[in-house]
mmCIF file of C-alpha atoms and ligand atoms in Angstrom:
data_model
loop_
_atom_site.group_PDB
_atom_site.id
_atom_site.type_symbol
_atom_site.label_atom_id
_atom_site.label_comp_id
_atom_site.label_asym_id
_atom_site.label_seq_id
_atom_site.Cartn_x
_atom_site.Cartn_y
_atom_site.Cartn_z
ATOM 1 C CA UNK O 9 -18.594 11.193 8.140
ATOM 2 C CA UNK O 10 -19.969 10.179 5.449
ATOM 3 C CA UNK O 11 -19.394 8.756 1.704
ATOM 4 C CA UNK O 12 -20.014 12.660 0.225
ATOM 5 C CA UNK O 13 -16.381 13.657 2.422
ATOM 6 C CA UNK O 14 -14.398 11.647 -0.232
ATOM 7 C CA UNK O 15 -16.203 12.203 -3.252
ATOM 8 C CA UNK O 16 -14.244 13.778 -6.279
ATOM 9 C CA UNK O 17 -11.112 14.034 -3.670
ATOM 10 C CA UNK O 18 -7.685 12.461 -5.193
ATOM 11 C CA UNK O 19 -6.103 9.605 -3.016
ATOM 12 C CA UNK O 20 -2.235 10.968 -3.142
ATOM 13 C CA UNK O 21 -0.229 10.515 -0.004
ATOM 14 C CA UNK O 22 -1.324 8.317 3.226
ATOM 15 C CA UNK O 23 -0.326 12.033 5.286
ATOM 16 C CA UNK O 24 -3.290 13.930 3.645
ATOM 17 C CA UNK O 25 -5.673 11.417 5.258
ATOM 18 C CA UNK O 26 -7.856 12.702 8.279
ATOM 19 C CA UNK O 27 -8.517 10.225 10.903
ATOM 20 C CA UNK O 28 -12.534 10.200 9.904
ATOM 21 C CA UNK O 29 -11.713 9.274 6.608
ATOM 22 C CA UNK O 30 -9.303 6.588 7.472
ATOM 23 C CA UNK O 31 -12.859 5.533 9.907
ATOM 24 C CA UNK O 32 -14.913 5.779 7.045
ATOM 25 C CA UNK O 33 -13.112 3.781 4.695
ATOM 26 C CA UNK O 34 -12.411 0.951 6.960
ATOM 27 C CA UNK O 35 -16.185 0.950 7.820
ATOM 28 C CA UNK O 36 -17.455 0.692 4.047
ATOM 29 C CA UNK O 37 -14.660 -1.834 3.211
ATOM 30 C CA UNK O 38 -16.260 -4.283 5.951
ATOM 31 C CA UNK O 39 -19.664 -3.225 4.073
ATOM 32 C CA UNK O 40 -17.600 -4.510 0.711
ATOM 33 C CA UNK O 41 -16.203 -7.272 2.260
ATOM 34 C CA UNK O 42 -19.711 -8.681 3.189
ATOM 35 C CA UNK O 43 -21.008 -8.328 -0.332
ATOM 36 C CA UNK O 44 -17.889 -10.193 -1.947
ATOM 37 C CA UNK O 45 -17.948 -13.200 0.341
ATOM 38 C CA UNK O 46 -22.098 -13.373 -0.154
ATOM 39 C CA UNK O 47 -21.109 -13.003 -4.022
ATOM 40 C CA UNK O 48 -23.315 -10.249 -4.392
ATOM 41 C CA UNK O 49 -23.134 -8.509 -7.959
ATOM 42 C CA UNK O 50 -23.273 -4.990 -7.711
ATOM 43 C CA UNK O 51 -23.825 -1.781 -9.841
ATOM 44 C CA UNK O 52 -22.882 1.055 -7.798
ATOM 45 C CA UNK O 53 -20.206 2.506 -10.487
ATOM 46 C CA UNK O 54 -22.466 1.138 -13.592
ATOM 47 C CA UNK O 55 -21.401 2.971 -16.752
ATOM 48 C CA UNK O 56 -18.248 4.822 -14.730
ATOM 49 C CA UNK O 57 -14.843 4.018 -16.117
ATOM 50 C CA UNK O 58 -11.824 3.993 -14.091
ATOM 51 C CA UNK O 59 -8.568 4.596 -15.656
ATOM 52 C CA UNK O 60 -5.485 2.317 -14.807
ATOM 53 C CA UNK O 61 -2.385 4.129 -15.856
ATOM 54 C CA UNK O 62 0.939 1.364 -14.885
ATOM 55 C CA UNK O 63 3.903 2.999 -16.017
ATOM 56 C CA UNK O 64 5.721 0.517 -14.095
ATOM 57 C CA UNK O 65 5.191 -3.590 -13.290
ATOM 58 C CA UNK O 66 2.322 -4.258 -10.874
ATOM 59 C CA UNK O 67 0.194 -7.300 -10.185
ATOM 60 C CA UNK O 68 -1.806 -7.449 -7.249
ATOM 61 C CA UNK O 69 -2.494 -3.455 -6.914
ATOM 62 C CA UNK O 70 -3.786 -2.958 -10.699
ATOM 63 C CA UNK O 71 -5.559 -6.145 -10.728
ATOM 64 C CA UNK O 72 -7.367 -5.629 -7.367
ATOM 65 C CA UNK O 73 -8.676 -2.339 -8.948
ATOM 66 C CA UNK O 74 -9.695 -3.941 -11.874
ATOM 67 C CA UNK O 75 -11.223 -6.662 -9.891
ATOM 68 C CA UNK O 76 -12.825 -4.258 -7.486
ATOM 69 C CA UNK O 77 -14.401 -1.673 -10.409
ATOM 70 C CA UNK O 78 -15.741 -4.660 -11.910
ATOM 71 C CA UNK O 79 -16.931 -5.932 -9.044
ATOM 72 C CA UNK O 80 -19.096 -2.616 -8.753
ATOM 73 C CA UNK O 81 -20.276 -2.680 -11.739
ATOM 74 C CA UNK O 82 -18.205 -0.414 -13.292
ATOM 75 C CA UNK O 83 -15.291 -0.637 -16.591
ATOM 76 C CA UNK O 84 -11.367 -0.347 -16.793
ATOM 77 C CA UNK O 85 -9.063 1.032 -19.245
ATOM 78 C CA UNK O 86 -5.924 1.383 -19.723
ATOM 79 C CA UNK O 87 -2.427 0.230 -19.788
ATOM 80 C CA UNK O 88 0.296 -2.115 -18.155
ATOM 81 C CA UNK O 89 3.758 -0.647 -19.429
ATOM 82 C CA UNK O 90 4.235 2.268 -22.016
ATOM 83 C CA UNK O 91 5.183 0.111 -24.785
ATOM 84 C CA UNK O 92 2.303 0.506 -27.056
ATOM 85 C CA UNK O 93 1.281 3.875 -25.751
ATOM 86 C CA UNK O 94 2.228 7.486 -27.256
ATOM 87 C CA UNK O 95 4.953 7.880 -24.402
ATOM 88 C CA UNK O 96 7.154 5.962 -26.216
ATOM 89 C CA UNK O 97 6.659 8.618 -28.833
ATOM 90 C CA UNK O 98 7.720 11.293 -26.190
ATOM 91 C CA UNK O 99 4.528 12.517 -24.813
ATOM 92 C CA UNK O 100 5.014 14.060 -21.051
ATOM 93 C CA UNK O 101 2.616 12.929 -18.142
ATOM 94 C CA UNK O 102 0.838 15.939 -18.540
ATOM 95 C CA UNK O 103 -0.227 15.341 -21.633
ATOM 96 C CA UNK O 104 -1.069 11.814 -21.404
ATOM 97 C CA UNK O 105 -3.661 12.721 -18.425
ATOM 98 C CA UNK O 106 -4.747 15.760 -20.140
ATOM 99 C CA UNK O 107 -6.045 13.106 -22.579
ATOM 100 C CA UNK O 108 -6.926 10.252 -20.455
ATOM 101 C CA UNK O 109 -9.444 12.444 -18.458
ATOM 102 C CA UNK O 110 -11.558 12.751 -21.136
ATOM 103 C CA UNK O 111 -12.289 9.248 -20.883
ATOM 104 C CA UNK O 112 -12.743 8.067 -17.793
ATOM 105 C CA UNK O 113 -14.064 8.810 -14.862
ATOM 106 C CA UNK O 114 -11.034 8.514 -12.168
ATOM 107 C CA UNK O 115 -7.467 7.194 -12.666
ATOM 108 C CA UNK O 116 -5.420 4.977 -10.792
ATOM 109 C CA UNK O 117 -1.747 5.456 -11.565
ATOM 110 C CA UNK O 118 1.709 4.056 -10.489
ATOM 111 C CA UNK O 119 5.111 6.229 -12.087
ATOM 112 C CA UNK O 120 8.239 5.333 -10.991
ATOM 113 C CA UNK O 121 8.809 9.600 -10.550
ATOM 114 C CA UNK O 122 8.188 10.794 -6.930
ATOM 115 C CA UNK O 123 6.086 13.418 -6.934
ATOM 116 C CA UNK O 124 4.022 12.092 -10.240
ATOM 117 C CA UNK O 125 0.891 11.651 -8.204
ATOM 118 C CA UNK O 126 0.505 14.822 -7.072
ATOM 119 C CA UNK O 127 1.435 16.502 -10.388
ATOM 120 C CA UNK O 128 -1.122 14.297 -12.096
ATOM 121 C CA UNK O 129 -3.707 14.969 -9.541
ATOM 122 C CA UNK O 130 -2.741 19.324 -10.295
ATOM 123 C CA UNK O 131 -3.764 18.231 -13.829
ATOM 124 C CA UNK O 132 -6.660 16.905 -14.441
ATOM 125 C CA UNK O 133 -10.465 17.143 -12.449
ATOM 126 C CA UNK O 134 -10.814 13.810 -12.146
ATOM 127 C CA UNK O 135 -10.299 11.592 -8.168
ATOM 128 C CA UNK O 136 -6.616 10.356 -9.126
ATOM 129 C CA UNK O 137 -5.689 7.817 -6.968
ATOM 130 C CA UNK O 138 -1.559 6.806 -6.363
ATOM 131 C CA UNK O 139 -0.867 3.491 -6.865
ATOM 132 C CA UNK O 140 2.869 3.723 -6.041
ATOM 133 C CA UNK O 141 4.945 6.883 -6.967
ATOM 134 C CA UNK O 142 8.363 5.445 -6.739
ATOM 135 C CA UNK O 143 9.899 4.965 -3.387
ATOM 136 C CA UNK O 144 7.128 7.829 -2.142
ATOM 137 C CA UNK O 145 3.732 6.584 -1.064
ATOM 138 C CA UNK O 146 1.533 4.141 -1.672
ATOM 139 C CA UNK O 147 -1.912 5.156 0.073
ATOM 140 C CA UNK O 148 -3.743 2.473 -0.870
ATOM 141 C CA UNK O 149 -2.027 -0.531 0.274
ATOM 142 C CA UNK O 150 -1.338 0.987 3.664
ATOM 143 C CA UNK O 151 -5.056 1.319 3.455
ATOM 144 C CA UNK O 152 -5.401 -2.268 3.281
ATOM 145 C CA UNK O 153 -2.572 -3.247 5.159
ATOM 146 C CA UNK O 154 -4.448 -1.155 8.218
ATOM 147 C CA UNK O 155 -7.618 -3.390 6.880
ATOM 148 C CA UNK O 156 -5.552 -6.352 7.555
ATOM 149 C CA UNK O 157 -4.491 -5.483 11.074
ATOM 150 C CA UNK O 158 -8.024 -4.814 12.155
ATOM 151 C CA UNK O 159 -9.817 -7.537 11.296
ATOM 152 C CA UNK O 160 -6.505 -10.069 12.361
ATOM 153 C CA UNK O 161 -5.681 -8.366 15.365
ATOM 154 C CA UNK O 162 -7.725 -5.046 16.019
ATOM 155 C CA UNK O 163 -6.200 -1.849 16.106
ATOM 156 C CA UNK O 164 -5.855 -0.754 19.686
ATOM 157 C CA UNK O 165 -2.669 -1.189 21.456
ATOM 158 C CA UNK O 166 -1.536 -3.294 18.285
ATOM 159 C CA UNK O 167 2.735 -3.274 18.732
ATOM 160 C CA UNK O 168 4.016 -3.603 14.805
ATOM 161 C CA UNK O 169 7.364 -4.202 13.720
ATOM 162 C CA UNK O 170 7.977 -2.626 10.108
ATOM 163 C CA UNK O 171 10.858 -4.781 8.700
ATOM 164 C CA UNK O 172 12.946 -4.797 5.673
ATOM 165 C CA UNK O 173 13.313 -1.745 3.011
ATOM 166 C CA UNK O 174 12.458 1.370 4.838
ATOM 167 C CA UNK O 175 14.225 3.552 2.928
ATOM 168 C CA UNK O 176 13.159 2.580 -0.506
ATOM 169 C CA UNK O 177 9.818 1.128 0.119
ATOM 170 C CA UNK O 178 7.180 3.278 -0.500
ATOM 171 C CA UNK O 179 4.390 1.090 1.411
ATOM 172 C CA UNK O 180 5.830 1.475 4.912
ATOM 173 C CA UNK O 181 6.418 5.660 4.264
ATOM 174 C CA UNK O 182 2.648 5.473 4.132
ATOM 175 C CA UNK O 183 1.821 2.744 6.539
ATOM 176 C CA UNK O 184 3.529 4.189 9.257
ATOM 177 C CA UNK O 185 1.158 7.502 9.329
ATOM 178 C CA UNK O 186 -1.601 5.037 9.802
ATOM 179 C CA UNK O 187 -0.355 3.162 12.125
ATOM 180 C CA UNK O 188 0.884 6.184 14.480
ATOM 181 C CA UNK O 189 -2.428 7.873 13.664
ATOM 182 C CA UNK O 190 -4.134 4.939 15.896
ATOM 183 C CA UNK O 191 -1.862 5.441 18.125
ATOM 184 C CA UNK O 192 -0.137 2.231 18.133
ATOM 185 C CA UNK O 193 3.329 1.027 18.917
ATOM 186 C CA UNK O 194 5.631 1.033 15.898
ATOM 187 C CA UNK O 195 9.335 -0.583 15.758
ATOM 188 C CA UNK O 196 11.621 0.119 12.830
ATOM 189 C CA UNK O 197 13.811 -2.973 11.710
ATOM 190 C CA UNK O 198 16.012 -2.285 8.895
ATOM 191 C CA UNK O 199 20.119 -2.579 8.010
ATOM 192 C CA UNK O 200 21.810 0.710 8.740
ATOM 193 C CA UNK O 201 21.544 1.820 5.326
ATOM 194 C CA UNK O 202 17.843 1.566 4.672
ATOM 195 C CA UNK O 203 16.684 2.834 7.866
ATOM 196 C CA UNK O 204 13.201 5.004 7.584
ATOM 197 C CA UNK O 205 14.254 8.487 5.890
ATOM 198 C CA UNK O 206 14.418 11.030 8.465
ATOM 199 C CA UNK O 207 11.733 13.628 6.670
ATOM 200 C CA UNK O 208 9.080 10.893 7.621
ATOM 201 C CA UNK O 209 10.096 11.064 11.003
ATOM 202 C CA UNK O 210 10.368 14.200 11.459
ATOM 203 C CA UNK O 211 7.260 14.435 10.160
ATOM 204 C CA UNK O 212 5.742 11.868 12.605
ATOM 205 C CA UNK O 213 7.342 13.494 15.273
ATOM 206 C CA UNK O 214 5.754 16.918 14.468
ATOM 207 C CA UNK O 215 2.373 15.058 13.867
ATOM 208 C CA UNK O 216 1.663 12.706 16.617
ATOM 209 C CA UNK O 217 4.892 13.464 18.973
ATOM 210 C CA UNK O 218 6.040 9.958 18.430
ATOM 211 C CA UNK O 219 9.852 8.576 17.696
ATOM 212 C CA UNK O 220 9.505 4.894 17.091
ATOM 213 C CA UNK O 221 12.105 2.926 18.173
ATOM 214 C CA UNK O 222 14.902 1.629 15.402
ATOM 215 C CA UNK O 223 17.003 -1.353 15.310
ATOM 216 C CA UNK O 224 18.708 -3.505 13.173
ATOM 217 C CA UNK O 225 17.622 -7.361 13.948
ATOM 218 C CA UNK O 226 14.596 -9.087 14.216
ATOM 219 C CA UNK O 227 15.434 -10.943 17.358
ATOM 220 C CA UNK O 228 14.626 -8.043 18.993
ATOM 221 C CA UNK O 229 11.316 -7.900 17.344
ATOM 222 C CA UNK O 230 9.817 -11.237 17.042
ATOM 223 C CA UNK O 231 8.762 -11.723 20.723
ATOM 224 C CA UNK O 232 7.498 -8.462 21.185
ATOM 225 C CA UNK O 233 5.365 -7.785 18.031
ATOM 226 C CA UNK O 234 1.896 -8.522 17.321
ATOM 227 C CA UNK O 235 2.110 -8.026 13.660
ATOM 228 C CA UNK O 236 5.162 -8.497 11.625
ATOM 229 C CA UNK O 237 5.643 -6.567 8.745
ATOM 230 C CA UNK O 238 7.644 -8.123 6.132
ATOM 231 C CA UNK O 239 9.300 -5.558 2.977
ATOM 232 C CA UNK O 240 11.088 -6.751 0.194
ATOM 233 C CA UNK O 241 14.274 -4.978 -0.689
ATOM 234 C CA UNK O 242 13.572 -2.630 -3.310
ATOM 235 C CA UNK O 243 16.149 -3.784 -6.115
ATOM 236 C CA UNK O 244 14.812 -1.353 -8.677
ATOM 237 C CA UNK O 245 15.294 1.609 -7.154
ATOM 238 C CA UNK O 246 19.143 1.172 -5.876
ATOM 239 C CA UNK O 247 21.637 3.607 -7.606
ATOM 240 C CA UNK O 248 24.556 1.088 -7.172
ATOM 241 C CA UNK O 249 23.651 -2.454 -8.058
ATOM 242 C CA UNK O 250 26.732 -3.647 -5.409
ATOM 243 C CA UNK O 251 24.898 -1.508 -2.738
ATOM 244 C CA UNK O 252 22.352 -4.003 -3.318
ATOM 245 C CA UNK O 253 24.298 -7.016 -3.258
ATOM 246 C CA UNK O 254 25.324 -5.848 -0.156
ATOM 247 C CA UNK O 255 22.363 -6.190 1.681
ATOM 248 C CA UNK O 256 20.231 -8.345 -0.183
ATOM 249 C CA UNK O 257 19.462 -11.362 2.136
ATOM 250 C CA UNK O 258 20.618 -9.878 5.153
ATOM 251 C CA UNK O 259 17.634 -10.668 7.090
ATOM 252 C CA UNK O 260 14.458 -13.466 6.161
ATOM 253 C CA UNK O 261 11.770 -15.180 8.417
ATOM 254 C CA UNK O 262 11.442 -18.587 8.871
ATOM 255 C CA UNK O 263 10.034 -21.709 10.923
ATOM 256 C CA UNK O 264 12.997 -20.817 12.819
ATOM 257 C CA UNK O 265 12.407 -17.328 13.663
ATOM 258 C CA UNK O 266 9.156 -18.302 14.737
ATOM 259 C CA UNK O 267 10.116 -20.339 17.830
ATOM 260 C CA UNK O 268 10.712 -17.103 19.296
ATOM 261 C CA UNK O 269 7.921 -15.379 18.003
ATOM 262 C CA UNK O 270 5.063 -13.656 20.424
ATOM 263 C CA UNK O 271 2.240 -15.789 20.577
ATOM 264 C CA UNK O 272 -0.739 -14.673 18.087
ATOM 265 C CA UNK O 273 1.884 -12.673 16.064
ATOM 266 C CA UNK O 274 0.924 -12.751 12.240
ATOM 267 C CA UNK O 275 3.486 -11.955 9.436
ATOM 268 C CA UNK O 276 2.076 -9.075 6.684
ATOM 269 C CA UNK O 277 3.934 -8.631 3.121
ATOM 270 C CA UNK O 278 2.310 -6.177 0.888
ATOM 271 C CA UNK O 279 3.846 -8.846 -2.067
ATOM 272 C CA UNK O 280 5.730 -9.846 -3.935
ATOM 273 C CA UNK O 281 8.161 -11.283 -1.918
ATOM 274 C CA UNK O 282 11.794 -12.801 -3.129
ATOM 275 C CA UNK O 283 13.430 -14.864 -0.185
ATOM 276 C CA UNK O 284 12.566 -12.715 2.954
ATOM 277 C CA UNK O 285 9.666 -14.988 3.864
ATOM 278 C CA UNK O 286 10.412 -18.024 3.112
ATOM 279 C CA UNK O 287 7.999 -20.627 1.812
ATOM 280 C CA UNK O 288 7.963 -22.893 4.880
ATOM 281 C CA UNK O 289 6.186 -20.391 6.493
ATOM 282 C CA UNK O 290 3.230 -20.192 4.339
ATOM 283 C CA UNK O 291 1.510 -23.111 5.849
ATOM 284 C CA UNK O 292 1.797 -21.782 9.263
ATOM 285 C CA UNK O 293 -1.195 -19.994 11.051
ATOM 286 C CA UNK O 294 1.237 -16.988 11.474
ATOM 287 C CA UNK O 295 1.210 -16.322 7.821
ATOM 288 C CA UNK O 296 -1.498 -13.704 6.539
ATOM 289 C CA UNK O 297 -0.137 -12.074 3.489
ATOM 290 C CA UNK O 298 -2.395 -13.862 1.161
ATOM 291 C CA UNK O 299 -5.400 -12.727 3.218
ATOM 292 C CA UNK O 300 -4.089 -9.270 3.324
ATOM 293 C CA UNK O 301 -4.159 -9.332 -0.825
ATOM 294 C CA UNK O 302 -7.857 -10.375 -0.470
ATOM 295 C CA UNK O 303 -8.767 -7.756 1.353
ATOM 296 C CA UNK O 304 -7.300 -5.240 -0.870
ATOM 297 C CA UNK O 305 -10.010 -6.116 -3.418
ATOM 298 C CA UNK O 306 -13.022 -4.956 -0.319
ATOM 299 C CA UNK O 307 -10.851 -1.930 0.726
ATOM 300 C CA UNK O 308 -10.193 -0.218 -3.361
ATOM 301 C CA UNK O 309 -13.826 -1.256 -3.806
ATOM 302 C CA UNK O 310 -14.468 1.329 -1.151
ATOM 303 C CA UNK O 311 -12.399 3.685 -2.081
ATOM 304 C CA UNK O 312 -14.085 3.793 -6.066
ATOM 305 C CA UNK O 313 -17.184 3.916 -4.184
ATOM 306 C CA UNK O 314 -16.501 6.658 -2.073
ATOM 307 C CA UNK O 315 -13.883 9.024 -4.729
ATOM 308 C CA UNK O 316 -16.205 8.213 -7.387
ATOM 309 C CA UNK O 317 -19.232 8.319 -5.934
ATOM 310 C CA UNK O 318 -22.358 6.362 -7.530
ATOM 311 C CA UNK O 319 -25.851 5.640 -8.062
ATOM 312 C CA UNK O 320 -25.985 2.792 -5.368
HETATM 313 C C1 NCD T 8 4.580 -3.041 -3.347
HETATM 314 C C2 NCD T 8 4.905 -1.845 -4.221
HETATM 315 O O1 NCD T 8 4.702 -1.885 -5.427
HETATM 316 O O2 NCD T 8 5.341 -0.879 -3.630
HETATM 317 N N1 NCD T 8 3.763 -3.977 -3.971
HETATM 318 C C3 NCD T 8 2.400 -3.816 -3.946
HETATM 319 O O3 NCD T 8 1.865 -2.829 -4.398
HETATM 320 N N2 NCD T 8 1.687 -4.779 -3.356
HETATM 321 C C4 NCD T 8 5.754 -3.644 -2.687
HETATM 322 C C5 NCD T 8 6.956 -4.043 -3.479
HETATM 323 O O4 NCD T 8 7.011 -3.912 -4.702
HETATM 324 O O5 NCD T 8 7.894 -4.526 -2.851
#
């Protein structure tokens, strides 16, 4: 496949994704990781503008698209937080996009609202790419977080151990179509009330005629998984604040827990974390979270490239 099967497409939900253009992708962010480590300016997207439209707090998934359209030539606009934009006047979504299409040439957008994505992407002709729709998907990181497994460990026969928030995080409910859709083996670990909601299951089920297996500690992880992916409990989006209290450091990695830990095994966070890693574990070889951020710059540069298309 090539670049013309993405072009003008929106980036909504890591289920919409065809295997070929999961391929594709992963092949021109290699291409883009080349050209950032030879520092190699480039003006693919010269005089395209991308839109970056952060309703709620991000750092490392708006600034890696910044970093990435700049680093193809291209411009940003936009906003961090409403405050300072007509919202806080009362303009809907709709409106705001209606607008905002006029002057760019693609948005990136994280919303708090499930679902916002999708509506913005029924609104306006522009590629609109989700950069987090509340606890829904997150496309793009589980794009990089795939990235990340490659080039670590490869992709086939790859075991991965999802750990933490399943229910609220919205990076895992897209990483784990990815992950099943090359076939590898997938463990859920999670306390009993944030286990992996059971319409992505279902869905996996239907789709690839897979039920991974759940459980609730990571001793029964560590030594088995290759790759061990580390979610931070999703404070912001519990109803009950106690309910939160409740589980909030019920489970962390350490030097300790990696004694036990499968030889090779690397630990993934798609960031920020708050205690669940902790920082003794940063200087260890297992540790590849900050890598993973790095490569999210190579794998949105591909995606502009390929949604917005260019004159490279
Ligand atoms: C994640 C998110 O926003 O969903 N962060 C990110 O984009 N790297 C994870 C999180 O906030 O816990």
């Amino acid at each position: 496949m090539n670049n013309m099967g993405l072009k003008s497409k929106d980036m909504i939900s890591a289920a919409d994704l065809t295997k070929a253009e999961v391929d594709s992708i992963l092949k021109e962010a290699d291409v883009m990781l080349s050209h950032i480590k030879r520092k190699k300016p480039l003006d693919m997207l010269k005089g395209r503008i991308l839109a970056t439209l952060f309703f709620e707090p991000s750092t490392r998934t708006r600034m890696s698209f910044e970093s990435a359209m700049h680093r193809l030539g291209g411009s940003i606009i936009g906003f961090s937080g409403t405050e300072g934009t007509s919202v806080t006047k009362g303009e809907t979504l709709r409106d705001t996009l209606r607008n905002v299409e006029n002057y760019a040439d693609a948005i990136a957008m994280r919303n708090p609202i499930e679902g916002s994505a999708r509506l913005a992407a029924d609104t306006v002709r522009i590629p609109v790419i989700n950069g987090g729709d509340g606890s829904n998907q997150h496309p793009t990181q589980a794009l990089l977080d795939l990235f990340t497994i490659k080039v670590e460990k490869g992709l086939k026969g790859t075991k991965v151990a999802l750990c933490g928030d399943l229910k609220y995080g919205r990076t895992v409910h897209s990483l784990i179509y990815l992950l099943c859709m090359y076939g590898m083996d997938v463990r859920l670990v999670s306390p009993k009330t944030l286990r992996m909601p059971k319409h992505v299951l279902d869905d996996i089920k239907e789709r690839y005629s897979y039920a991974p297996v759940e459980e609730e500690s990571l001793d029964g992880v560590v030594g088995w998984a290759d790759v061990l992916y580390v979610t931070r409990i999703q404070r912001e989006r519990f109803p009950d604040q106690n309910e939160y209290e409740r589980v909030a450091g019920s489970y962390f990695v350490d030097n300790e827990t990696l004694k036990k830990a499968k030889k090779g095994m690397v630990i993934l966070h798609p960031l920020p974390r708050v205690d669940e890693i902790r920082p003794e574990v940063d200087c260890t070889s297992c540790a590849k979270y900050f890598e993973q951020s790095f490569y999210g710059i190579a794998v949105r540069m591909a995606l502009l490239k390929m949604l917005i298309g260019g004159n490279g």
